[in-house]
Amino acid sequence: MPRPLIDLLWRDAPGAPSGGRRGPRPKHSVGEVVDRAVSLADDLGLAGLTVRGLADSLGMTTMSVYTHVGSRDDLLVLMADSAHAQMASTPSSGADWRDRVRTVAEDNLTLLRRHPWLLDVHDPRTALGPGTIAKYDHELHAFDGTAVDDVARDAALSFVLDFVRAAAPRIVRMPDDTVFGEVWEQSAGSLARYLGEDFPLARRVGGAAGEAMGTPYDARRAWEFGLDRVISGLADLDR
């Protein structure tokens, strides 16, 4: 019988219940199962991560995996919390709050680049885990020295992280800028012929942007522009 998810998340905390398992010591710990699942998801994505494949990679039966982690949904929560616990957080003491917010966003983008599958984990139970709570506590300090109350501090952090999750797929999952540039170079002449004199504003703005960027889309430039707007939108935190 697997332990409840909350006990699995806090399995390393002092006084955490062991689950009352009897018999021989299991071949792998919960942590080892979760670590292997994270590695497989990094390589294959969540679509390629199956409990059977995980079991095979560990030399276990599928049922043995379920006795460790309860269910695939529980496994995803454990994986997300593990990734959050191992997230590299840039020290930001002494910096202006705007710089700290930018650092929080960049650190989260780095996390999603390392573990793109996190973009597909939406289970609210991840908030229960020690890794996620430690991450949350660290990131809340970005707003130290501002006039926000606790409720607004939480909302401000959510605003920043929502931007990250919305913008990150373009950077994490889309082809790099050289691919966009090649597509544009190959297709620009034919596109101009098809458009003719239609959509003059799109042609003017698109042409100016494409010339400035050397590509029809620059994910990093879009990220910088959007993050600047997010920080500008939080400017009243100083009041």
Tab-separated table of C-alpha atoms in Angstrom:
chain	number	residue	atom	x	y	z
A	1	MET	CA	0.000	0.000	0.000
A	2	PRO	CA	1.670	3.280	-1.071
A	3	ARG	CA	1.924	6.142	1.372
A	4	PRO	CA	-0.296	9.226	0.923
A	5	LEU	CA	1.197	11.782	-1.437
A	6	ILE	CA	1.836	14.300	1.345
A	7	ASP	CA	3.934	11.694	3.181
A	8	LEU	CA	5.803	10.818	-0.013
A	9	LEU	CA	6.601	14.472	-0.648
A	10	TRP	CA	7.909	14.919	2.897
A	11	ARG	CA	9.495	11.461	3.114
A	12	ASP	CA	12.874	12.864	4.191
A	13	ALA	CA	11.477	15.130	6.911
A	14	PRO	CA	12.206	14.217	10.543
A	15	GLY	CA	9.463	11.996	11.894
A	16	ALA	CA	7.979	11.217	8.469
A	17	PRO	CA	6.103	7.871	8.514
A	18	SER	CA	7.903	5.029	6.803
A	19	GLY	CA	4.730	3.418	5.508
A	20	GLY	CA	5.017	0.370	7.697
A	21	ARG	CA	6.563	-1.739	4.940
A	22	ARG	CA	7.438	-5.282	5.993
A	23	GLY	CA	9.667	-7.866	4.387
A	24	PRO	CA	12.898	-7.406	2.445
A	25	ARG	CA	14.296	-3.914	1.876
A	26	PRO	CA	13.054	-2.611	-1.504
A	27	LYS	CA	15.527	-2.568	-4.360
A	28	HIS	CA	15.047	1.167	-4.959
A	29	SER	CA	13.956	4.054	-2.766
A	30	VAL	CA	11.178	6.476	-3.673
A	31	GLY	CA	13.837	9.098	-4.366
A	32	GLU	CA	15.637	6.824	-6.813
A	33	VAL	CA	12.390	6.070	-8.650
A	34	VAL	CA	11.591	9.783	-8.896
A	35	ASP	CA	15.116	10.664	-10.049
A	36	ARG	CA	14.961	8.076	-12.831
A	37	ALA	CA	11.527	9.337	-13.883
A	38	VAL	CA	12.903	12.893	-14.103
A	39	SER	CA	15.802	11.668	-16.246
A	40	LEU	CA	13.470	9.803	-18.589
A	41	ALA	CA	11.129	12.787	-18.876
A	42	ASP	CA	14.082	15.055	-19.699
A	43	ASP	CA	14.987	12.708	-22.557
A	44	LEU	CA	11.536	11.617	-23.760
A	45	GLY	CA	9.036	14.202	-22.532
A	46	LEU	CA	5.977	13.294	-20.492
A	47	ALA	CA	4.365	11.588	-23.473
A	48	GLY	CA	7.268	9.150	-23.576
A	49	LEU	CA	7.329	8.539	-19.826
A	50	THR	CA	5.332	5.439	-18.959
A	51	VAL	CA	5.245	3.595	-15.668
A	52	ARG	CA	6.117	0.398	-17.505
A	53	GLY	CA	9.119	2.017	-19.166
A	54	LEU	CA	10.205	3.452	-15.835
A	55	ALA	CA	9.893	0.043	-14.206
A	56	ASP	CA	11.893	-1.625	-16.968
A	57	SER	CA	14.687	0.947	-16.661
A	58	LEU	CA	14.952	0.218	-12.940
A	59	GLY	CA	14.635	-3.562	-13.202
A	60	MET	CA	11.334	-3.456	-11.308
A	61	THR	CA	7.811	-4.603	-12.017
A	62	THR	CA	5.157	-2.046	-12.865
A	63	MET	CA	3.281	-2.894	-9.678
A	64	SER	CA	6.427	-2.282	-7.641
A	65	VAL	CA	6.633	1.248	-9.030
A	66	TYR	CA	3.026	1.850	-7.996
A	67	THR	CA	3.776	0.673	-4.456
A	68	HIS	CA	6.479	3.345	-4.334
A	69	VAL	CA	4.642	6.330	-5.848
A	70	GLY	CA	0.922	5.535	-5.776
A	71	SER	CA	-0.076	6.642	-9.274
A	72	ARG	CA	1.352	8.313	-12.366
A	73	ASP	CA	-0.264	11.604	-11.326
A	74	ASP	CA	1.395	11.355	-7.919
A	75	LEU	CA	4.676	10.557	-9.658
A	76	LEU	CA	4.447	13.771	-11.709
A	77	VAL	CA	3.932	15.802	-8.542
A	78	LEU	CA	6.951	14.141	-6.942
A	79	MET	CA	9.017	14.813	-10.064
A	80	ALA	CA	8.034	18.489	-10.166
A	81	ASP	CA	8.856	18.931	-6.506
A	82	SER	CA	12.214	17.249	-7.001
A	83	ALA	CA	13.013	19.565	-9.921
A	84	HIS	CA	12.021	22.587	-7.850
A	85	ALA	CA	14.197	21.424	-4.957
A	86	GLN	CA	17.235	21.160	-7.251
A	87	MET	CA	16.588	24.439	-9.063
A	88	ALA	CA	19.602	26.740	-9.111
A	89	SER	CA	18.587	30.034	-7.503
A	90	THR	CA	20.749	33.075	-8.127
A	91	PRO	CA	21.582	34.981	-4.925
A	92	SER	CA	20.036	38.447	-5.150
A	93	SER	CA	20.596	40.067	-1.770
A	94	GLY	CA	21.294	43.777	-2.007
A	95	ALA	CA	19.873	44.111	-5.520
A	96	ASP	CA	16.988	46.409	-6.416
A	97	TRP	CA	13.647	44.595	-6.408
A	98	ARG	CA	13.395	45.013	-10.180
A	99	ASP	CA	16.684	43.182	-10.644
A	100	ARG	CA	15.540	40.484	-8.214
A	101	VAL	CA	12.295	39.985	-10.149
A	102	ARG	CA	14.234	39.715	-13.397
A	103	THR	CA	16.499	37.132	-11.760
A	104	VAL	CA	13.488	35.094	-10.592
A	105	ALA	CA	12.121	35.057	-14.134
A	106	GLU	CA	15.464	34.091	-15.681
A	107	ASP	CA	16.046	31.338	-13.107
A	108	ASN	CA	12.619	29.873	-13.874
A	109	LEU	CA	13.304	30.011	-17.606
A	110	THR	CA	16.554	28.123	-16.985
A	111	LEU	CA	14.612	25.532	-14.984
A	112	LEU	CA	12.127	25.037	-17.827
A	113	ARG	CA	14.919	24.729	-20.357
A	114	ARG	CA	16.427	21.970	-18.248
A	115	HIS	CA	13.088	20.230	-17.640
A	116	PRO	CA	10.671	21.234	-20.459
A	117	TRP	CA	8.114	18.667	-19.261
A	118	LEU	CA	7.368	20.920	-16.274
A	119	LEU	CA	5.322	23.021	-18.685
A	120	ASP	CA	2.869	20.104	-18.888
A	121	VAL	CA	2.495	19.586	-15.127
A	122	HIS	CA	-0.486	21.562	-13.839
A	123	ASP	CA	-1.352	19.615	-10.695
A	124	PRO	CA	-2.018	22.088	-7.833
A	125	ARG	CA	-0.760	19.505	-5.356
A	126	THR	CA	2.807	20.453	-6.294
A	127	ALA	CA	2.293	23.362	-3.872
A	128	LEU	CA	2.390	20.849	-0.993
A	129	GLY	CA	5.972	19.724	-1.525
A	130	PRO	CA	9.099	20.855	0.336
A	131	GLY	CA	10.988	21.694	-2.851
A	132	THR	CA	8.168	23.852	-4.173
A	133	ILE	CA	7.655	25.590	-0.836
A	134	ALA	CA	11.380	26.361	-0.539
A	135	LYS	CA	11.320	27.777	-4.090
A	136	TYR	CA	8.254	29.874	-3.252
A	137	ASP	CA	9.839	31.245	-0.080
A	138	HIS	CA	13.033	32.205	-1.916
A	139	GLU	CA	11.164	33.933	-4.738
A	140	LEU	CA	8.881	35.900	-2.415
A	141	HIS	CA	11.985	37.672	-1.116
A	142	ALA	CA	12.315	39.345	-4.530
A	143	PHE	CA	9.761	41.864	-3.288
A	144	ASP	CA	11.542	42.693	-0.021
A	145	GLY	CA	11.746	46.436	0.553
A	146	THR	CA	8.568	47.201	-1.380
A	147	ALA	CA	5.286	48.408	0.102
A	148	VAL	CA	3.273	45.296	-0.760
A	149	ASP	CA	1.273	43.390	1.827
A	150	ASP	CA	1.436	39.608	1.955
A	151	VAL	CA	-1.544	39.025	-0.350
A	152	ALA	CA	-0.177	41.395	-2.989
A	153	ARG	CA	3.294	39.854	-2.667
A	154	ASP	CA	1.840	36.438	-3.509
A	155	ALA	CA	-0.120	37.910	-6.432
A	156	ALA	CA	2.939	39.762	-7.749
A	157	LEU	CA	4.986	36.567	-7.770
A	158	SER	CA	2.156	34.707	-9.532
A	159	PHE	CA	2.052	37.489	-12.146
A	160	VAL	CA	5.760	37.034	-12.869
A	161	LEU	CA	5.647	33.233	-12.968
A	162	ASP	CA	2.530	33.236	-15.157
A	163	PHE	CA	4.434	35.360	-17.674
A	164	VAL	CA	7.341	32.917	-17.569
A	165	ARG	CA	5.124	29.898	-18.214
A	166	ALA	CA	3.312	31.696	-21.041
A	167	ALA	CA	6.479	32.902	-22.767
A	168	ALA	CA	8.786	29.956	-22.095
A	169	PRO	CA	7.373	27.482	-24.656
A	170	ARG	CA	8.454	29.791	-27.481
A	171	ILE	CA	12.023	29.642	-26.215
A	172	VAL	CA	12.084	26.082	-24.913
A	173	ARG	CA	10.206	24.260	-27.659
A	174	MET	CA	10.368	26.332	-30.824
A	175	PRO	CA	13.179	25.999	-33.407
A	176	ASP	CA	16.118	28.321	-32.898
A	177	ASP	CA	16.340	31.656	-34.661
A	178	THR	CA	18.543	30.324	-37.474
A	179	VAL	CA	15.707	28.024	-38.546
A	180	PHE	CA	13.268	30.957	-38.612
A	181	GLY	CA	15.773	32.967	-40.577
A	182	GLU	CA	16.197	30.223	-43.167
A	183	VAL	CA	12.425	29.841	-43.563
A	184	TRP	CA	12.033	33.590	-43.995
A	185	GLU	CA	14.836	33.800	-46.539
A	186	GLN	CA	13.362	30.940	-48.581
A	187	SER	CA	9.797	32.220	-48.506
A	188	ALA	CA	9.943	36.029	-48.412
A	189	GLY	CA	9.917	36.531	-52.190
A	190	SER	CA	6.943	34.245	-52.802
A	191	LEU	CA	5.076	35.719	-49.837
A	192	ALA	CA	5.529	39.259	-51.168
A	193	ARG	CA	4.167	38.156	-54.544
A	194	TYR	CA	1.086	36.577	-52.982
A	195	LEU	CA	0.400	39.561	-50.745
A	196	GLY	CA	0.713	42.180	-53.443
A	197	GLU	CA	-0.623	45.437	-52.006
A	198	ASP	CA	-2.841	43.745	-49.405
A	199	PHE	CA	-2.354	44.235	-45.655
A	200	PRO	CA	-0.108	47.301	-45.882
A	201	LEU	CA	0.286	47.681	-42.092
A	202	ALA	CA	1.311	44.052	-41.659
A	203	ARG	CA	3.802	44.381	-44.516
A	204	ARG	CA	5.277	47.606	-43.155
A	205	VAL	CA	5.561	46.507	-39.510
A	206	GLY	CA	6.576	42.946	-40.374
A	207	GLY	CA	9.202	44.211	-42.785
A	208	ALA	CA	10.675	46.628	-40.244
A	209	ALA	CA	10.700	44.015	-37.478
A	210	GLY	CA	12.110	41.325	-39.749
A	211	GLU	CA	14.892	43.617	-40.933
A	212	ALA	CA	15.758	44.596	-37.350
A	213	MET	CA	15.794	40.986	-36.120
A	214	GLY	CA	17.003	39.205	-39.237
A	215	THR	CA	14.164	36.718	-38.740
A	216	PRO	CA	10.358	36.825	-38.631
A	217	TYR	CA	10.418	35.968	-34.926
A	218	ASP	CA	12.993	36.319	-32.162
A	219	ALA	CA	11.870	34.514	-29.010
A	220	ARG	CA	14.560	36.065	-26.835
A	221	ARG	CA	13.691	39.588	-27.950
A	222	ALA	CA	10.021	38.885	-27.264
A	223	TRP	CA	10.990	37.581	-23.814
A	224	GLU	CA	12.993	40.697	-22.981
A	225	PHE	CA	10.225	43.012	-24.191
A	226	GLY	CA	7.558	41.122	-22.246
A	227	LEU	CA	9.622	40.906	-19.055
A	228	ASP	CA	10.297	44.646	-19.214
A	229	ARG	CA	6.546	45.228	-19.444
A	230	VAL	CA	5.907	42.896	-16.482
A	231	ILE	CA	8.397	44.797	-14.345
A	232	SER	CA	6.985	48.133	-15.488
A	233	GLY	CA	3.520	46.895	-14.565
A	234	LEU	CA	4.740	46.233	-11.015
A	235	ALA	CA	6.230	49.735	-10.665
A	236	ASP	CA	3.609	50.846	-8.149
A	237	LEU	CA	5.072	48.386	-5.642
A	238	ASP	CA	7.384	51.226	-4.623
A	239	ARG	CA	4.475	53.410	-3.572
